[in-house]
Structures are given as structure tokens and as C-alpha cells.
Amino acid sequence: MRFILAIVRTPCPEMVDGLTTADLGKPEYEKALRQHARYVQVLENLDLEVVVLPPDKKFPDSIFVEDTALLTPKGAVITRPGAPSRRGETAAIRKTLTTYFENIRNIKAPGTVDAGDIMQVESHFYIGLSERTNHSGAQQMIKTLDELGYSASTIPLKSMLHLKSGAAYLGNNLLAVAGELIDHPEFAHFEQIKITAEESYAANCLSINGSILMPAGYSVTRAAFQKTGHPVIEIDLSEFRKLDGGLSCLSLRF
Ligand code: CIR
């Protein structure tokens, strides 16, 4: 599928207090702003129109817009983020999405879903069951996707924050996988690029309009991606990594 639009949110200074389990220190705000600007530029260079939402200081994690909604060509689903401090992020995203989607559905309590747990592979959606996405949320999402004409299934996670922390679909039946998702039975039918433990952050990458976008600094993975023949574009995301945020989390795309 060809992407035409991306929604991102400029980091607010309060981002340095975002949720994290990483032991990498606090992000440097100015550096994060520069990295974010380059992320936007890369998407624009790939012919996407990028809608840049203003910083929202009420929500330090609001840069990670991907978690707040699932976008498909047939409709959007507003999630109910698993972290209570992030629940309020969805209101602004809903408002933005009304410009682009007539059909907007919602995940309701007691369900929780972070869309970082949802990986689309053609017309099927894999949903990670994690500390952020619970059974009720996943079942609501499966029902909603079914109504939209898609199939979906769940994958229980052991320790990963999100499903897409360790898996990315690169098209042509090729999957990048890391950590507990390596050799996972649910993914047995895919061709796989298995990412080493040292480079597992690079498993959160994106295939956009023929190019592979990946975080900078992971040379073994970069070489494996280059072998696919697709252009590989690196973006330094060190400041977002400090908040457990990966490359895909920074945008909503359709
Ligand atoms: C959080 O813990 O919610 C944020 N600090 C990071 C969210 C990353 N989002 C994603 O992987 N989809």
C-alpha cells in the first residue's frame, strides 16, 4: 500500500518526563526536536503530506501518536491507551482524524489498546497482548476489524512493551523480528530477518513507499535490510529510545 499522509506531534519540553523502562538517562529536548524534524523531513521526501500537530505539554508521551489510533483505508479506530497517563491523548487525535475519516470507531473500557501492539500484514492484523493491550481491548479491536473487512489475531507477549517493539512487516512476506518474537510459531510462514539482541531496537522500523526507514546506529541490521534491494534510510532517534519509543511510534500513517 502506498502511504499519502502522516500525522506527527512536535515534542514538548515535558517529554523528558515521559514513561520509560529504559535506563538510558533523560532525553535532551533540543536534540529530540532536531531528530523529530529530520523524521518529518524523511517522510516528506517520500512524498507523504505530513500533518504536524503542536506540542501538547499536558501529555509528555503525546509524541508517540501511533499508540492512540489504528488507521486503515476503510476506517480509523481510536484506542484506549493502557497507561492511564496517556488516555487523554486520544481526544486531540480524534479531532484531527475527523478531517480524514468518516468512519471512526472506539475502544471502550475496560478494554485497553496501544496501537504500537498492532501490526498490519496485508489484510490481517496481529495484536500483541501486553501490559498495555488487554484481552477486552484486543477482542473489541478484532470485532471492529472484522466489521471493516479485515482479519485479526492475538499474540501474547512476555516482556516486550509492544508487539512492534520486536516486529515489522516489510512487504513481500518479509518480517523483521527480534527478541521473544524470533522463531515465534505465529510467524513461521514468513521469511524473516532475525535481529540480534544488541540491535533489537532496530526491529521497530517502517517500510514506506518502497524504502525502509530504520534507526541510525545498527550496522548489522542495516546490512541485512540493504540486501532486500530497497533503499534504507537511517534516522537518529536516540532521544526517543530513552523513552522506549521506536521509529514507528512517532507517526500515524495512511
Ligand atoms: C510509553 O511508555 O508509552 C512511551 N514512553 C513510549 C511509547 C512507544 N510507543 C510505541 O512503541 N508504539
Short mmCIF file of C-alpha atoms and ligand atoms in Angstrom, two decimals:
data_model
loop_
_atom_site.label_atom_id
_atom_site.label_comp_id
_atom_site.label_asym_id
_atom_site.label_seq_id
_atom_site.Cartn_x
_atom_site.Cartn_y
_atom_site.Cartn_z
CA MET A 1 0.00 0.00 0.00
CA ARG A 2 1.16 3.49 -0.78
CA PHE A 3 1.10 5.96 2.09
CA ILE A 4 -0.02 9.50 1.37
CA LEU A 5 -0.30 11.16 4.75
CA ALA A 6 1.36 11.03 8.16
CA ILE A 7 0.35 12.67 11.42
CA VAL A 8 3.06 13.53 13.94
CA ARG A 9 3.29 15.69 17.03
CA THR A 10 6.17 18.02 17.85
CA PRO A 11 7.80 17.12 21.19
CA CYS A 12 7.01 19.32 24.18
CA PRO A 13 9.70 20.16 26.77
CA GLU A 14 7.82 17.94 29.25
CA MET A 15 8.68 14.91 27.08
CA VAL A 16 11.75 14.43 29.24
CA ASP A 17 9.38 13.15 31.93
CA GLY A 18 7.72 10.58 29.66
CA LEU A 19 7.17 6.99 30.75
CA THR A 20 10.18 4.73 30.43
CA THR A 21 11.72 1.46 31.47
CA ALA A 22 14.99 2.18 29.66
CA ASP A 23 17.99 3.01 31.76
CA LEU A 24 19.47 5.48 29.31
CA GLY A 25 19.04 8.79 31.12
CA LYS A 26 16.73 11.70 30.33
CA PRO A 27 16.26 12.81 26.73
CA GLU A 28 17.84 16.09 25.62
CA TYR A 29 14.92 18.19 24.47
CA GLU A 30 16.72 20.26 21.82
CA LYS A 31 18.26 17.16 20.32
CA ALA A 32 14.89 15.42 20.30
CA LEU A 33 13.43 18.39 18.41
CA ARG A 34 16.17 18.10 15.75
CA GLN A 35 15.69 14.36 15.44
CA HIS A 36 11.95 14.84 15.13
CA ALA A 37 12.38 17.48 12.43
CA ARG A 38 14.55 15.09 10.44
CA TYR A 39 11.92 12.34 10.85
CA VAL A 40 9.34 14.70 9.35
CA GLN A 41 11.69 15.61 6.53
CA VAL A 42 12.31 11.95 5.66
CA LEU A 43 8.55 11.31 5.42
CA GLU A 44 8.11 14.40 3.23
CA ASN A 45 10.92 13.23 0.97
CA LEU A 46 8.97 10.00 0.49
CA ASP A 47 6.05 12.04 -0.86
CA LEU A 48 3.89 11.98 2.24
CA GLU A 49 1.96 15.03 3.32
CA VAL A 50 2.91 15.41 6.98
CA VAL A 51 0.43 16.97 9.40
CA VAL A 52 2.48 18.32 12.30
CA LEU A 53 0.42 18.76 15.46
CA PRO A 54 1.63 21.31 18.03
CA PRO A 55 3.40 20.26 21.26
CA ASP A 56 0.96 19.18 23.97
CA LYS A 57 2.54 19.77 27.34
CA LYS A 58 -0.31 18.07 29.20
CA PHE A 59 0.95 14.75 27.86
CA PRO A 60 4.72 14.08 27.91
CA ASP A 61 4.26 10.91 25.80
CA SER A 62 2.00 12.55 23.23
CA ILE A 63 4.78 12.46 20.60
CA PHE A 64 4.14 8.74 20.31
CA VAL A 65 0.97 9.32 18.30
CA GLU A 66 0.94 5.80 16.86
CA ASP A 67 -0.44 4.36 20.09
CA THR A 68 -3.61 6.45 20.02
CA ALA A 69 -5.27 5.16 16.86
CA LEU A 70 -5.28 2.43 14.24
CA LEU A 71 -5.71 3.76 10.73
CA THR A 72 -6.88 1.62 7.82
CA PRO A 73 -8.13 2.61 4.37
CA LYS A 74 -11.63 1.52 5.49
CA GLY A 75 -11.78 3.42 8.77
CA ALA A 76 -9.98 4.51 11.92
CA VAL A 77 -10.18 3.13 15.43
CA ILE A 78 -9.37 5.36 18.39
CA THR A 79 -7.65 3.29 21.07
CA ARG A 80 -7.82 3.47 24.83
CA PRO A 81 -4.14 3.56 25.83
CA GLY A 82 -3.04 1.15 28.53
CA ALA A 83 -1.10 3.71 30.54
CA PRO A 84 -3.60 5.91 32.46
CA SER A 85 -1.35 8.96 31.97
CA ARG A 86 -1.79 8.59 28.20
CA ARG A 87 -5.58 8.14 27.98
CA GLY A 88 -6.21 11.84 27.42
CA GLU A 89 -4.05 11.87 24.29
CA THR A 90 -6.83 10.42 22.18
CA ALA A 91 -9.17 13.45 22.26
CA ALA A 92 -6.91 15.63 20.10
CA ILE A 93 -6.16 12.77 17.72
CA ARG A 94 -9.87 12.09 17.26
CA LYS A 95 -10.38 15.74 16.32
CA THR A 96 -7.57 15.58 13.77
CA LEU A 97 -8.82 12.33 12.27
CA THR A 98 -12.33 13.68 11.62
CA THR A 99 -10.80 15.64 8.73
CA TYR A 100 -9.71 12.42 7.05
CA PHE A 101 -12.07 9.66 8.21
CA GLU A 102 -15.87 9.43 8.19
CA ASN A 103 -15.80 6.10 9.91
CA ILE A 104 -14.18 6.44 13.35
CA ARG A 105 -14.72 3.75 15.97
CA ASN A 106 -13.58 3.49 19.58
CA ILE A 107 -12.15 1.04 22.06
CA LYS A 108 -14.17 1.24 25.26
CA ALA A 109 -13.47 0.46 28.95
CA PRO A 110 -12.49 -1.96 30.34
CA GLY A 111 -10.58 -2.52 27.11
CA THR A 112 -7.13 -1.05 26.63
CA VAL A 113 -5.12 -0.97 23.42
CA ASP A 114 -1.90 0.76 22.41
CA ALA A 115 -1.74 0.63 18.63
CA GLY A 116 2.01 0.01 18.93
CA ASP A 117 0.76 -3.50 19.64
CA ILE A 118 -0.89 -3.81 16.22
CA MET A 119 1.00 -4.90 13.13
CA GLN A 120 -0.72 -4.97 9.76
CA VAL A 121 0.28 -7.62 7.27
CA GLU A 122 -1.77 -7.06 4.11
CA SER A 123 -5.39 -7.61 5.24
CA HIS A 124 -4.51 -9.29 8.54
CA PHE A 125 -3.71 -7.57 11.82
CA TYR A 126 -1.60 -9.13 14.57
CA ILE A 127 -2.41 -7.76 18.02
CA GLY A 128 0.06 -8.12 20.86
CA LEU A 129 -1.39 -8.82 24.31
CA SER A 130 0.87 -6.80 26.56
CA GLU A 131 0.84 -4.70 29.70
CA ARG A 132 -0.79 -2.01 27.54
CA THR A 133 -3.23 -4.06 25.44
CA ASN A 134 -5.61 -6.30 27.36
CA HIS A 135 -7.92 -9.12 26.32
CA SER A 136 -11.04 -6.93 26.20
CA GLY A 137 -9.30 -4.30 24.09
CA ALA A 138 -7.94 -6.91 21.69
CA GLN A 139 -11.35 -8.58 21.31
CA GLN A 140 -13.03 -5.22 20.61
CA MET A 141 -10.35 -4.49 18.03
CA ILE A 142 -10.78 -7.90 16.37
CA LYS A 143 -14.57 -7.38 16.15
CA THR A 144 -14.14 -3.88 14.74
CA LEU A 145 -11.59 -5.01 12.19
CA ASP A 146 -13.89 -7.87 11.19
CA GLU A 147 -16.69 -5.34 10.57
CA LEU A 148 -14.31 -3.36 8.39
CA GLY A 149 -13.47 -6.48 6.38
CA TYR A 150 -10.13 -7.45 7.94
CA SER A 151 -8.96 -10.45 9.91
CA ALA A 152 -7.00 -10.25 13.16
CA SER A 153 -5.44 -12.49 15.78
CA THR A 154 -3.63 -12.08 19.09
CA ILE A 155 -0.06 -12.80 20.14
CA PRO A 156 0.59 -12.87 23.89
CA LEU A 157 3.84 -11.06 24.73
CA LYS A 158 6.11 -11.98 27.60
CA SER A 159 8.29 -8.95 28.20
CA MET A 160 8.12 -6.63 25.20
CA LEU A 161 6.49 -3.22 25.62
CA HIS A 162 4.62 -3.56 22.32
CA LEU A 163 4.36 -6.12 19.53
CA LYS A 164 6.04 -3.68 17.15
CA SER A 165 8.93 -3.23 19.59
CA GLY A 166 10.03 -6.56 18.12
CA ALA A 167 8.44 -7.00 14.71
CA ALA A 168 7.91 -5.07 11.49
CA TYR A 169 6.37 -6.20 8.22
CA LEU A 170 8.46 -5.13 5.26
CA GLY A 171 6.22 -6.41 2.43
CA ASN A 172 6.64 -9.45 0.15
CA ASN A 173 6.14 -11.83 3.07
CA LEU A 174 9.27 -10.49 4.80
CA LEU A 175 9.28 -9.79 8.52
CA ALA A 176 11.95 -8.20 10.71
CA VAL A 177 11.85 -9.83 14.14
CA ALA A 178 13.72 -9.55 17.43
CA GLY A 179 13.76 -10.94 20.96
CA GLU A 180 10.90 -13.16 22.02
CA LEU A 181 9.36 -12.96 18.52
CA ILE A 182 12.27 -14.77 16.86
CA ASP A 183 11.09 -18.23 15.75
CA HIS A 184 7.58 -17.49 17.02
CA PRO A 185 5.18 -20.16 15.70
CA GLU A 186 2.66 -17.50 14.57
CA PHE A 187 5.29 -16.11 12.21
CA ALA A 188 6.60 -19.43 10.88
CA HIS A 189 5.24 -18.79 7.37
CA PHE A 190 7.19 -15.53 6.92
CA GLU A 191 10.63 -15.05 5.52
CA GLN A 192 12.47 -13.41 8.41
CA ILE A 193 15.31 -11.05 9.14
CA LYS A 194 16.31 -12.01 12.67
CA ILE A 195 17.75 -9.09 14.57
CA THR A 196 20.42 -9.66 17.21
CA ALA A 197 19.85 -8.76 20.87
CA GLU A 198 22.40 -5.90 20.60
CA GLU A 199 20.42 -4.34 17.75
CA SER A 200 16.88 -5.19 18.85
CA TYR A 201 15.85 -1.51 18.87
CA ALA A 202 16.16 -1.61 15.06
CA ALA A 203 13.30 -4.14 14.83
CA ASN A 204 10.97 -1.18 15.09
CA CYS A 205 11.35 0.03 11.53
CA LEU A 206 8.95 1.01 8.74
CA SER A 207 8.51 0.16 5.10
CA ILE A 208 7.24 3.33 3.44
CA ASN A 209 6.65 3.70 -0.28
CA GLY A 210 9.46 1.36 -1.24
CA SER A 211 12.04 2.49 1.31
CA ILE A 212 12.96 1.02 4.68
CA LEU A 213 13.24 3.56 7.50
CA MET A 214 15.31 2.45 10.47
CA PRO A 215 17.02 3.99 13.49
CA ALA A 216 20.64 5.03 12.94
CA GLY A 217 23.45 3.08 14.54
CA TYR A 218 22.59 -0.56 13.87
CA SER A 219 25.00 -1.63 11.16
CA VAL A 220 24.34 -5.38 11.12
CA THR A 221 20.62 -4.82 10.67
CA ARG A 222 21.25 -2.09 8.10
CA ALA A 223 23.31 -4.52 6.02
CA ALA A 224 20.51 -7.11 6.22
CA PHE A 225 17.93 -4.53 5.14
CA GLN A 226 20.14 -3.34 2.29
CA LYS A 227 20.21 -6.89 0.93
CA THR A 228 16.49 -6.61 0.23
CA GLY A 229 17.35 -4.13 -2.53
CA HIS A 230 15.19 -1.38 -1.02
CA PRO A 231 16.71 1.99 -0.21
CA VAL A 232 17.46 2.13 3.53
CA ILE A 233 17.10 5.48 5.32
CA GLU A 234 18.53 5.92 8.81
CA ILE A 235 17.20 8.38 11.35
CA ASP A 236 18.90 9.10 14.65
CA LEU A 237 16.28 8.52 17.35
CA SER A 238 18.49 8.26 20.42
CA GLU A 239 16.38 10.69 22.47
CA PHE A 240 13.14 8.79 21.82
CA ARG A 241 14.78 5.46 22.61
CA LYS A 242 15.38 6.82 26.11
CA LEU A 243 11.56 6.81 26.47
CA ASP A 244 11.08 3.32 24.98
CA GLY A 245 9.85 4.98 21.79
CA GLY A 246 10.65 3.48 18.42
CA LEU A 247 10.57 4.79 14.89
CA SER A 248 7.00 3.76 14.08
CA CYS A 249 5.56 5.24 17.29
CA LEU A 250 6.29 8.76 16.12
CA SER A 251 3.69 8.79 13.35
CA LEU A 252 0.24 7.67 12.28
CA ARG A 253 0.22 6.81 8.61
CA PHE A 254 -2.28 6.07 5.87
C1 CIR B 1 5.23 4.84 26.65
O1 CIR B 1 5.75 4.17 27.54
O2 CIR B 1 4.02 4.78 26.41
C2 CIR B 1 6.09 5.77 25.83
N1 CIR B 1 7.14 6.29 26.65
C3 CIR B 1 6.66 5.04 24.65
C4 CIR B 1 5.63 4.58 23.67
C5 CIR B 1 6.22 3.93 22.49
N2 CIR B 1 5.24 3.60 21.54
C6 CIR B 1 5.31 2.56 20.73
O3 CIR B 1 6.22 1.75 20.84
N3 CIR B 1 4.32 2.39 19.86
#
